[in-house]
Amino acid sequence: MRLRKDVLRFPEGKTKAFTLSYDDGVIQDKRLIALFDQYGVKGTFNLNSGTFGQEDQYSHLKVKHTKILEKEVAELYRNHEIACHTVTHPDLSALPSNTVLYEVLTDRKRLEELSGKMVRGMAYPFGTFDGLVKDSLCAAGILYSRTVQSTHDFSIPDDFLEWNPTCHHDDPELLPLAGAFLEKDGSRRPKPKLFYVWGHSYEFDNNQNWEVMENLLKRVSGHEEVWYATNIEIAEYIEAAASLRYSADGGMVFNPTCRTVWMNILDREYCIHSGEMVRIVRD
Ligand SMILES: [Zn+2]
């Protein structure tokens, strides 16, 4: 995505965005969503449409890995984003392209049927992918896909098909990172910051550490300068910002998208509505 990120502002001119991403569609998502709703944050839930209702016991887990029921999907996730995690959770980097396409497109279609909403996001099962996998995602109409690679920073990804999160919720750096995210940026031109936390909700039962999420949400929620958004809301907003058109001398900016985009250019705030052209002031 070609975008000069330092001039980007999030909706309403905010400088920070916070998002969460949870995988596999397990029954502990219910408790997690209740927490998200209590604190007014938004999450993305990556679901496997071929394994709803399945119950597994893995040797590395103390608790059962129990999936939610298909009939629960629409109601449970209604305030959050539903995204793909493939039909059967395979290692996509080991599969031929047509099978990758089947796993993603079939999952997408089923999740759209169940939710009645468009599904364009994804998280890679096991975090594995390669160039062939990414090509299949493009063919399936997927806008972004999350990896399991922590950045420990607040950067906006260059390639949304390799969207590296800030950290997992069990990362010892979680609360120090939350502190750094909320720190006031006193510089003349503050850079936009994106804080992205991921995990699996069964891990809170398995490790008996629900307080990790509660402490994080207590710290990060309720700040005026932070946009609390799902993954797709962020990816689609940045897609719109990257679609702005500039005149040869940079003095005019046109917004051809259906979204309002906020920018900070030469220390001035601009709010560029859909279909609008604005002139950049140069003192
Ligand atoms: Zn998974």
GROMACS .gro file of C-alpha atoms and ligand atoms in nm, residues 23-24 85 89 125-126 200, ligand 1:
model
    8
   23ASP     CA    1  -0.865  -1.693   1.645
   24ASP     CA    2  -1.047  -2.025   1.610
   85HIS     CA    3  -0.939  -1.853   0.928
   89HIS     CA    4  -0.726  -2.479   0.971
  125PRO     CA    5  -0.373  -2.063   1.050
  126PHE     CA    6  -0.042  -2.121   1.238
  200HIS     CA    7  -0.696  -1.719   2.143
  284ZN      ZN    8  -0.596  -2.083   1.455
   0.00000   0.00000   0.00000
